[in-house]
Coordinates of C-alpha atoms in Angstrom, one line a residue:
Chain A
M1 CA 2.2 22.0 13.4
N2 CA 5.4 19.5 14.1
L3 CA 5.2 16.3 12.7
I4 CA 4.1 14.5 16.0
Q5 CA 1.0 16.7 16.3
R6 CA 0.1 16.1 12.8
Q7 CA 0.4 12.3 13.4
R8 CA -1.8 12.9 16.8
L9 CA -4.2 14.8 14.5
L10 CA -4.3 12.0 11.6
R11 CA -4.9 9.3 14.2
D12 CA -7.5 11.1 15.8
H13 CA -9.4 11.6 12.4
L14 CA -8.9 7.5 12.1
L15 CA -10.4 7.0 15.4
S16 CA -13.3 9.3 15.9
H17 CA -13.6 11.7 12.5
P18 CA -13.2 14.8 13.6
A19 CA -12.7 17.7 11.1
A20 CA -9.4 19.1 12.6
A21 CA -7.3 17.1 10.3
A22 CA -8.7 18.9 6.9
S23 CA -7.0 22.2 8.0
E24 CA -3.5 20.6 7.2
I25 CA -4.5 19.5 4.0
R26 CA -3.7 21.0 0.8
G27 CA -6.8 21.2 -1.5
D28 CA -10.0 19.7 -0.6
A29 CA -9.2 17.2 2.2
S30 CA -12.7 15.3 2.1
A31 CA -12.1 12.3 -0.1
G32 CA -8.8 11.6 1.0
L33 CA -9.5 11.6 4.7
A34 CA -12.6 9.5 3.8
V35 CA -10.4 7.0 1.9
Y36 CA -8.1 6.7 5.2
H37 CA -10.9 6.7 7.5
H38 CA -12.5 3.8 5.4
A39 CA -9.5 1.8 4.9
Y40 CA -8.8 1.6 8.7
R41 CA -12.0 0.2 9.6
A42 CA -12.2 -2.2 6.3
Q43 CA -9.0 -3.6 6.8
L44 CA -9.4 -4.3 10.7
I45 CA -13.0 -6.0 10.1
D46 CA -11.1 -8.0 7.2
C47 CA -8.4 -9.1 9.5
L48 CA -11.2 -10.1 12.2
R49 CA -13.4 -12.0 9.2
D50 CA -10.2 -14.0 8.2
T51 CA -9.3 -14.8 11.8
F52 CA -12.8 -15.6 13.0
E53 CA -14.0 -17.4 9.9
K54 CA -16.4 -20.0 11.6
L55 CA -17.8 -17.0 14.0
A56 CA -18.4 -14.7 10.7
L57 CA -20.2 -18.3 9.0
W58 CA -22.1 -18.2 12.3
L59 CA -23.4 -14.8 12.5
G60 CA -23.9 -14.1 8.7
D61 CA -22.5 -11.2 7.0
E62 CA -24.4 -8.4 8.1
L63 CA -24.2 -9.1 11.8
F64 CA -20.8 -10.7 11.8
E65 CA -19.9 -6.5 10.4
T66 CA -21.9 -4.9 12.6
T67 CA -20.3 -6.6 15.6
A68 CA -16.8 -6.2 14.3
L69 CA -17.1 -2.8 13.6
A70 CA -18.5 -2.5 17.2
Y71 CA -15.1 -4.2 18.4
V72 CA -12.9 -1.9 16.3
E73 CA -14.3 1.4 17.1
A74 CA -13.7 0.2 20.8
N75 CA -10.2 -1.3 20.3
P76 CA -7.3 0.7 18.4
P77 CA -4.9 -1.7 17.7
R78 CA -1.9 -1.6 19.7
S79 CA 0.4 -4.5 18.4
W80 CA 2.8 -4.3 15.2
T81 CA 1.5 -7.3 13.9
L82 CA -2.5 -7.6 12.6
A83 CA -2.1 -10.9 13.9
D84 CA -2.7 -10.0 17.4
Y85 CA -5.6 -8.1 16.5
G86 CA -8.4 -9.8 17.8
A87 CA -7.2 -11.1 21.3
D88 CA -9.7 -9.5 23.0
F89 CA -12.8 -10.2 20.6
A90 CA -13.8 -13.4 22.2
A91 CA -14.1 -11.3 25.6
A92 CA -15.6 -8.3 24.0
L93 CA -18.5 -10.7 22.4
T94 CA -19.6 -11.7 26.2
K95 CA -21.0 -7.9 26.2
I96 CA -21.9 -7.5 22.7
H97 CA -24.0 -10.8 22.5
P98 CA -24.5 -11.4 26.1
D99 CA -27.5 -13.5 25.3
D100 CA -25.9 -15.6 23.0
P101 CA -22.9 -17.4 24.8
E102 CA -22.2 -19.7 21.8
V103 CA -21.1 -16.4 20.1
A104 CA -18.2 -15.7 22.5
E105 CA -17.1 -19.4 22.6
L106 CA -17.1 -19.9 18.7
A107 CA -14.6 -16.8 18.9
W108 CA -12.5 -18.3 21.2
L109 CA -12.4 -21.5 19.6
D110 CA -11.4 -19.5 16.2
W111 CA -9.0 -17.5 17.9
V112 CA -7.2 -20.6 19.9
L113 CA -6.9 -22.2 16.8
R114 CA -5.5 -19.8 14.6
R115 CA -2.8 -19.2 17.4
A116 CA -2.1 -22.8 17.4
F117 CA -1.6 -22.6 13.6
D118 CA 1.8 -20.5 13.8
G119 CA 2.4 -21.3 17.6
A120 CA 5.5 -22.1 18.4
D121 CA 7.3 -25.5 17.1
A122 CA 7.9 -28.4 19.9
A123 CA 8.3 -32.1 19.2
P124 CA 6.4 -34.1 21.5
V125 CA 7.8 -36.5 23.6
S126 CA 7.4 -40.2 22.3
A127 CA 6.4 -43.0 24.8
D128 CA 9.4 -45.1 24.0
A129 CA 11.6 -42.0 25.6
L130 CA 10.0 -42.5 29.1
S131 CA 11.0 -46.3 30.0
E132 CA 12.8 -44.8 33.1
V133 CA 10.6 -42.3 34.3
D134 CA 9.9 -42.1 38.1
W135 CA 6.0 -41.7 37.9
D136 CA 5.2 -40.5 41.3
A137 CA 7.8 -37.5 40.8
A138 CA 7.2 -37.5 37.0
V139 CA 6.3 -33.5 36.0
F140 CA 5.1 -32.5 32.9
T141 CA 6.1 -29.7 30.3
F142 CA 3.5 -29.5 27.4
V143 CA 3.4 -28.1 24.0
P144 CA 3.1 -24.4 23.6
T145 CA -0.2 -24.6 21.7
L146 CA -1.8 -26.4 24.2
S147 CA -5.0 -24.3 25.7
L148 CA -8.1 -25.7 27.5
N149 CA -11.5 -23.6 28.0
L150 CA -14.5 -24.5 29.8
M151 CA -17.5 -24.3 27.5
R152 CA -21.4 -23.7 28.5
T153 CA -22.5 -24.9 25.0
N154 CA -22.3 -26.8 21.9
C155 CA -19.9 -24.3 20.1
A156 CA -17.3 -27.6 19.3
A157 CA -20.6 -29.3 17.3
L158 CA -21.3 -25.7 15.3
W159 CA -17.9 -25.4 14.5
S160 CA -17.5 -29.0 13.2
A161 CA -20.5 -28.6 11.3
M162 CA -19.0 -25.6 9.7
A163 CA -15.9 -27.0 9.0
E164 CA -17.6 -29.9 7.0
D165 CA -20.2 -27.8 5.3
V166 CA -23.2 -29.1 7.0
M167 CA -25.8 -27.4 8.4
P168 CA -25.3 -26.7 12.0
P169 CA -27.4 -27.9 15.1
P170 CA -29.2 -24.8 16.9
A171 CA -27.2 -23.2 19.4
A172 CA -27.7 -25.2 22.7
L173 CA -26.7 -24.9 26.4
L174 CA -25.0 -28.1 27.2
S175 CA -26.5 -29.8 30.3
A176 CA -23.3 -30.1 32.0
S177 CA -20.4 -27.8 30.9
G178 CA -17.6 -29.5 28.9
T179 CA -13.6 -28.6 28.3
I180 CA -12.5 -28.2 24.8
R181 CA -8.6 -29.0 24.5
V182 CA -6.5 -27.2 21.6
W183 CA -3.6 -28.3 20.3
R184 CA -1.1 -28.4 17.1
S185 CA -0.5 -32.0 16.1
G186 CA 2.4 -31.4 13.5
L187 CA 1.2 -28.5 11.5
S188 CA -2.3 -29.3 11.9
P189 CA -4.2 -27.7 14.8
Q190 CA -6.7 -30.0 16.7
F191 CA -9.2 -29.7 19.3
K192 CA -11.6 -32.2 21.1
T193 CA -14.2 -32.2 23.9
I194 CA -12.7 -33.9 27.0
S195 CA -13.8 -35.5 30.3
S196 CA -14.4 -33.6 33.4
L197 CA -11.7 -35.9 34.7
E198 CA -9.1 -35.2 32.1
A199 CA -9.7 -31.5 32.3
R200 CA -8.9 -31.6 35.9
A201 CA -5.9 -33.8 35.6
L202 CA -4.5 -31.5 32.9
Q203 CA -5.2 -28.4 34.9
L204 CA -3.0 -30.0 37.6
A205 CA -0.4 -31.2 35.2
M206 CA -0.2 -27.8 33.5
A207 CA 0.2 -26.2 37.1
E208 CA 3.1 -28.6 37.6
Y209 CA 1.6 -31.0 40.0
S210 CA 3.3 -34.3 39.7
F211 CA 1.7 -37.4 38.4
G212 CA 1.6 -38.9 41.6
E213 CA 0.2 -35.9 43.1
I214 CA -2.5 -36.0 40.5
C215 CA -3.4 -39.4 40.8
A216 CA -3.9 -38.8 44.6
I217 CA -6.1 -35.9 44.1
A218 CA -7.9 -38.1 41.9
I219 CA -9.0 -40.8 44.2
D220 CA -9.6 -38.6 46.8
E221 CA -12.0 -36.4 44.4
A222 CA -13.5 -39.5 43.1
N223 CA -13.7 -41.6 45.9
D224 CA -12.4 -44.3 43.5
S225 CA -9.3 -46.3 43.6
N226 CA -9.9 -47.0 40.3
A227 CA -9.1 -43.6 39.4
V228 CA -5.5 -44.1 39.5
N229 CA -6.1 -46.6 36.2
A230 CA -8.1 -43.7 34.6
A231 CA -5.2 -41.3 35.0
G232 CA -2.7 -44.1 33.3
Q233 CA -5.4 -44.2 30.6
L234 CA -5.1 -40.3 30.4
L235 CA -1.3 -40.3 30.0
S236 CA -1.3 -42.7 27.3
V237 CA -4.0 -40.4 25.1
W238 CA -1.6 -37.3 26.1
L239 CA 1.2 -39.2 24.4
S240 CA -0.5 -40.4 21.3
D241 CA -2.4 -37.0 20.8
G242 CA 1.4 -35.5 21.3
I243 CA 0.5 -32.7 23.8
I244 CA 3.4 -33.8 26.2
Q245 CA 6.8 -32.1 25.4
G246 CA 8.7 -33.7 27.9
V247 CA 8.5 -35.3 31.4
R248 CA 11.3 -34.5 34.3
Chain B
M1 CA 26.8 -1.8 6.1
T2 CA 26.9 -3.9 3.0
S3 CA 25.5 -2.6 -0.3
V4 CA 22.4 -4.5 -2.2
A5 CA 23.6 -5.6 -5.6
R6 CA 21.4 -5.4 -8.4
F7 CA 19.2 -8.3 -9.0
Q8 CA 17.7 -8.8 -12.6
G9 CA 15.1 -11.0 -12.9
F10 CA 10.8 -11.1 -12.9
G11 CA 9.1 -12.2 -10.0
L12 CA 6.0 -12.4 -8.1
G13 CA 4.4 -12.1 -4.6
L14 CA 4.0 -15.0 -2.9
R15 CA 0.4 -15.7 -1.8
P16 CA -1.5 -18.3 -0.1
P17 CA -3.3 -19.8 -3.0
H18 CA -0.7 -20.4 -5.0
Y19 CA 1.8 -21.9 -2.0
Q20 CA 1.4 -25.7 -3.3
E21 CA 2.1 -24.6 -7.1
F22 CA 5.2 -23.0 -6.2
L23 CA 6.6 -26.0 -3.7
A24 CA 5.1 -28.6 -6.4
Q25 CA 6.5 -27.5 -9.7
S26 CA 9.2 -25.3 -11.0
V27 CA 7.2 -22.0 -11.4
P28 CA 9.3 -19.8 -14.1
V29 CA 10.1 -17.0 -11.9
D30 CA 13.2 -15.3 -11.0
F31 CA 12.3 -14.3 -7.3
V32 CA 9.4 -14.3 -5.1
E33 CA 8.5 -11.9 -2.7
V34 CA 7.0 -12.5 0.6
I35 CA 5.1 -10.2 3.0
S36 CA 7.7 -10.1 6.0
E37 CA 5.2 -10.1 8.9
N38 CA 3.0 -13.0 7.8
F39 CA 6.2 -15.1 8.7
M40 CA 7.4 -13.1 11.7
V41 CA 5.6 -16.2 13.4
A42 CA 6.6 -18.5 16.3
G43 CA 6.6 -21.5 14.2
G44 CA 4.1 -23.7 12.1
R45 CA 2.7 -24.2 8.6
P46 CA 3.9 -20.2 7.7
L47 CA 7.7 -21.0 8.5
T48 CA 7.7 -24.5 7.0
I49 CA 6.5 -23.4 3.7
L50 CA 8.5 -20.9 3.4
D51 CA 12.0 -22.5 4.1
A52 CA 10.9 -24.7 1.3
V53 CA 10.2 -21.7 -0.8
R54 CA 13.4 -20.5 0.1
E55 CA 15.2 -23.6 -1.2
R56 CA 13.7 -23.2 -4.6
Y57 CA 13.6 -19.4 -5.2
P58 CA 15.4 -16.5 -4.2
V59 CA 12.9 -14.2 -1.7
A60 CA 12.8 -10.8 -1.3
M61 CA 11.2 -9.7 1.8
H62 CA 8.6 -7.0 1.6
G63 CA 6.9 -5.2 5.1
V64 CA 4.2 -3.1 5.7
S65 CA 4.9 -2.4 9.6
M66 CA 8.0 -0.5 10.0
S67 CA 6.4 2.6 10.0
I68 CA 9.7 4.5 9.0
G69 CA 8.0 8.0 9.6
S70 CA 6.7 7.5 12.9
A71 CA 7.5 10.6 14.8
D72 CA 8.1 8.7 18.1
G73 CA 10.8 6.5 16.4
L74 CA 10.7 2.6 15.4
R75 CA 9.9 -0.4 17.7
D76 CA 13.1 -2.4 18.3
D77 CA 10.9 -5.6 19.2
Y78 CA 9.5 -5.2 15.5
L79 CA 13.1 -4.6 14.1
I80 CA 14.5 -7.8 16.2
R81 CA 12.2 -10.0 14.8
L82 CA 12.3 -8.7 11.3
K83 CA 16.0 -9.4 11.4
K84 CA 15.8 -12.6 13.2
L85 CA 13.5 -13.4 9.8
A86 CA 16.5 -12.1 7.5
D87 CA 19.0 -14.0 9.0
R88 CA 17.0 -16.8 8.5
L89 CA 16.0 -16.2 4.9
R90 CA 18.9 -14.6 3.7
P91 CA 16.5 -11.9 1.3
L92 CA 17.7 -10.4 -1.6
W93 CA 16.8 -7.5 0.2
V94 CA 14.4 -6.0 2.9
S95 CA 11.9 -3.4 1.9
D96 CA 9.1 -1.3 3.6
H97 CA 7.5 1.8 2.6
L98 CA 7.8 5.6 2.9
C99 CA 4.8 5.8 5.0
W100 CA 3.9 5.8 8.8
T101 CA 1.4 3.4 10.4
G102 CA 0.7 4.6 13.8
V103 CA 2.4 6.7 16.7
E104 CA 2.5 6.7 20.6
G105 CA 1.4 3.0 20.8
F106 CA -1.7 3.1 18.1
N107 CA -1.0 1.2 15.1
S108 CA -3.4 1.8 12.2
H109 CA -2.1 -0.9 9.9
D110 CA -2.3 1.1 7.2
L111 CA 0.2 3.4 5.1
L112 CA -0.4 6.8 6.3
P113 CA 1.1 9.6 4.3
L114 CA 3.8 11.8 5.7
P115 CA 4.4 15.6 4.8
Y116 CA 7.7 16.2 2.8
T117 CA 9.1 19.0 4.9
E118 CA 12.7 19.2 6.1
E119 CA 11.6 17.9 9.8
A120 CA 10.3 14.7 8.5
L121 CA 13.1 14.0 6.4
E122 CA 15.4 14.4 9.3
L123 CA 13.2 12.2 11.2
V124 CA 12.7 9.6 8.2
C125 CA 16.5 9.5 7.9
A126 CA 17.4 8.7 11.5
N127 CA 14.9 5.9 11.6
V128 CA 16.2 4.5 8.2
R129 CA 19.5 4.6 9.7
H130 CA 18.5 2.7 13.1
A131 CA 16.8 0.2 11.1
Q132 CA 19.8 -0.4 9.0
D133 CA 22.1 -0.8 12.1
V134 CA 19.6 -3.3 13.8
L135 CA 18.9 -5.2 10.6
E136 CA 22.8 -5.0 9.7
R137 CA 21.5 -4.4 6.2
P138 CA 20.5 -1.3 3.9
L139 CA 16.8 -0.8 3.5
V140 CA 14.7 -0.6 0.2
L141 CA 12.0 2.1 0.9
E142 CA 9.2 1.9 -1.6
N143 CA 7.0 5.3 -3.0
P144 CA 3.5 4.6 -1.5
S145 CA 0.3 5.6 -3.0
S146 CA -1.6 8.6 -1.2
Y147 CA -4.7 10.4 -0.9
L148 CA -3.7 13.6 0.3
V149 CA -0.9 15.9 0.3
F150 CA 0.0 18.3 3.1
A151 CA -0.4 22.2 3.1
D152 CA 3.1 23.1 4.1
D153 CA 5.0 20.4 1.9
E154 CA 8.5 21.7 0.8
M155 CA 9.6 19.4 -1.8
S156 CA 8.3 16.5 -3.7
E157 CA 8.1 12.7 -2.8
W158 CA 10.5 12.2 -5.4
S159 CA 13.0 14.7 -3.9
F160 CA 12.6 13.6 -0.4
L161 CA 13.2 10.1 -1.5
A162 CA 16.4 11.1 -3.3
E163 CA 17.4 12.9 -0.4
T164 CA 16.8 9.9 1.9
C165 CA 18.7 7.6 -0.3
Q166 CA 21.6 10.3 -0.5
R167 CA 21.6 10.9 3.5
T168 CA 21.3 7.5 4.6
G169 CA 22.5 5.0 1.6
C170 CA 19.0 3.0 1.7
Y171 CA 18.0 1.9 -1.5
L172 CA 14.6 2.0 -3.7
L173 CA 11.8 -0.1 -4.3
L174 CA 9.8 1.9 -7.3
D175 CA 5.8 1.4 -7.3
V176 CA 5.1 2.3 -10.7
N177 CA 1.7 1.7 -10.2
N178 CA 1.9 3.9 -7.0
I179 CA 3.5 6.8 -8.9
Y180 CA 0.4 6.6 -11.6
V181 CA -2.1 6.5 -8.8
S182 CA -0.4 9.5 -6.5
G183 CA 0.2 11.6 -9.7
T184 CA -3.5 11.1 -11.0
N185 CA -4.4 12.1 -7.2
H186 CA -2.5 15.1 -6.7
G187 CA -1.9 16.4 -10.2
F188 CA 2.0 15.7 -10.3
D189 CA 3.7 14.3 -13.7
P190 CA 4.8 10.9 -13.5
T191 CA 7.3 11.5 -16.0
A192 CA 9.0 14.1 -13.5
Y193 CA 8.9 11.4 -10.8
L194 CA 10.9 8.9 -12.9
A195 CA 13.1 11.9 -13.8
G196 CA 14.0 12.7 -10.0
V197 CA 14.5 9.8 -8.5
P198 CA 18.1 8.1 -8.3
A199 CA 17.8 5.4 -10.8
D200 CA 21.2 3.9 -9.6
R201 CA 19.6 3.1 -6.2
V202 CA 16.7 1.2 -7.7
R203 CA 16.4 -2.5 -6.8
Q204 CA 13.1 -3.3 -7.4
I205 CA 10.1 -2.3 -9.4
H206 CA 6.3 -3.2 -8.7
L207 CA 3.7 -3.5 -11.0
A208 CA 0.2 -3.5 -9.9
G209 CA -3.6 -2.4 -10.5
H210 CA -5.8 0.1 -8.9
S211 CA -9.7 1.1 -8.9
A212 CA -11.2 4.1 -9.4
G213 CA -12.9 5.6 -5.8
R214 CA -14.8 8.8 -5.5
G215 CA -12.6 11.3 -7.1
L216 CA -9.6 9.6 -6.3
L217 CA -7.4 6.5 -7.8
I218 CA -7.3 3.6 -5.1
D219 CA -4.5 1.3 -4.9
T220 CA -6.5 -1.9 -4.5
H221 CA -3.7 -4.4 -6.2
D222 CA -7.0 -6.4 -7.2
Q223 CA -6.9 -5.8 -10.8
P224 CA -4.5 -6.7 -13.7
V225 CA -1.6 -4.2 -14.8
P226 CA -3.6 -1.2 -16.6
D227 CA -2.5 0.2 -20.2
P228 CA -1.1 3.6 -18.4
V229 CA 0.8 2.0 -15.9
W230 CA 2.6 -0.3 -18.6
S231 CA 3.3 2.9 -20.2
L232 CA 4.7 4.4 -17.3
Y233 CA 6.7 1.0 -16.6
E234 CA 8.6 1.1 -19.9
A235 CA 9.4 4.7 -19.1
A236 CA 11.0 3.7 -15.7
A237 CA 12.7 0.6 -17.3
R238 CA 14.5 2.8 -20.0
K239 CA 15.5 5.0 -17.2
I240 CA 16.6 2.7 -14.5
G241 CA 17.7 -0.5 -16.9
P242 CA 17.4 -4.1 -16.0
V243 CA 16.4 -4.5 -12.5
A244 CA 14.2 -6.9 -10.4
T245 CA 10.3 -6.5 -11.5
M246 CA 7.5 -7.9 -9.9
I247 CA 3.6 -8.4 -10.0
E248 CA 2.0 -7.5 -6.9
R249 CA -1.6 -8.9 -6.3
D250 CA -3.1 -8.7 -2.8
D251 CA -6.6 -9.6 -3.4
N252 CA -8.8 -10.6 -6.0
I253 CA -5.9 -12.9 -6.6
P254 CA -6.1 -14.8 -10.3
P255 CA -5.0 -18.1 -11.0
L256 CA -1.1 -18.5 -10.9
T257 CA -1.1 -18.7 -14.7
E258 CA -2.8 -15.3 -15.2
L259 CA 0.0 -13.8 -12.9
L260 CA 2.8 -15.5 -15.1
D261 CA 1.0 -14.7 -18.0
E262 CA 1.3 -10.8 -16.9
L263 CA 4.8 -11.2 -16.0
D264 CA 5.5 -12.2 -19.7
I265 CA 4.1 -9.0 -20.6
A266 CA 6.6 -7.0 -18.2
R267 CA 9.5 -9.4 -19.7
A268 CA 8.6 -8.9 -23.4
R269 CA 8.1 -5.2 -22.9
S270 CA 11.5 -5.0 -21.3
L271 CA 13.0 -7.1 -24.0
A272 CA 11.7 -4.6 -26.7
L273 CA 13.6 -1.9 -24.8
K274 CA 16.8 -3.8 -24.7
G275 CA 16.3 -4.5 -28.1
A276 CA 15.4 -0.7 -29.3
A277 CA 18.7 0.0 -27.3

């Protein structure tokens, strides 16, 4: 058996525990093979526990471990970095815990905050640098750590309570879906729940609609000329939160 | 390709619970070792901290994901990112393990054992040469702990390492605990291992603890260095001479002062050997 065949055999052992690998081992193979079989799963579960810290608190040790193991068995890692493991965890949780939508939403929040933590650096633009901007034509670029997601549950309140080490409220569906905005300010990941108006404007801005176009759409959709003022206030919030990297 | 100069000193692995102490005070170490992959990120706090640490201490880079023994070769995307970090840090050296972690796209993220055959030796040497070409610096290879040996091994691990150094010009990171763990697990004499490695290629020593598993010792890095490993360290230091020596703790991480006390034991044992000589 050549090297690549032997490595495939050990890989298959890690993934599914067949006995075939034992024939290649000198002496009693069972103890050594069991160490690698266990270590593979233990390390990936530890990685998920570290990345999805608040979700782990929410589920508790036993349920988190069962959930993580189900994910590990179905999702062999392919990236060179463990940091990528868990990229599909939130999506998988919608199937593993279909009746508890807060589980997948907590996972999304844990994941995006972790990615914001070590995401690319970018200096936000200051209001002073924008005095000459033609706002009708202005198109924004945003800091690379910015993410949005529409939430059905009170996962933001759950996450915040656990971060503050206080008893979280019961999981609940929101009366109307809300959007969470995640970004990094300086070195600190942040999130906030934003209005539907801001979510709509931000989605348009991230799709490179100009500020003039965003205002026009806001007036049209809200049927309210004050929507322009509201858009101006949003711009002020985006600047103060440091999510705009540039304006062109 | 440049050579790797010997660096005499005593260091610690840089771990998150100790970041602030390393930055807030002058910790009495001669160097720190960082896990390369933890800093192969786009930006944010990890790289900010690392840059600040690098201003205060010499840094050795220690990787876990090169997979130098993968039969289908190395990942250039990984090597390019590793080189970018090395160019930023200007480390004492860049090390990784004699093992494979994955094949054909799968990555176990564990240090899996290689058979010690001529076929594997040729493959590892080709991979080491490729890594050294991309990194533009010599590689330092660490002996792993292992929990099985292959039925058709054609040479010992130490012969395999010695031959790899000879054929590629790479260097060695000798993990004394790993020698002890593998020696116990597979029934070889650790002193024969020490006698078989080329002392002039060793650039670093790792000291760590282990745990007893079911019929095997496990390289857990979650315990103080035990007496048998200290004894083996003395034998290694006698053979190799003064070389960068480090306490490696990855789990159950104690207060920094505890690790510094342990590092003082290494200093004292090394000094005693020098005195005796």
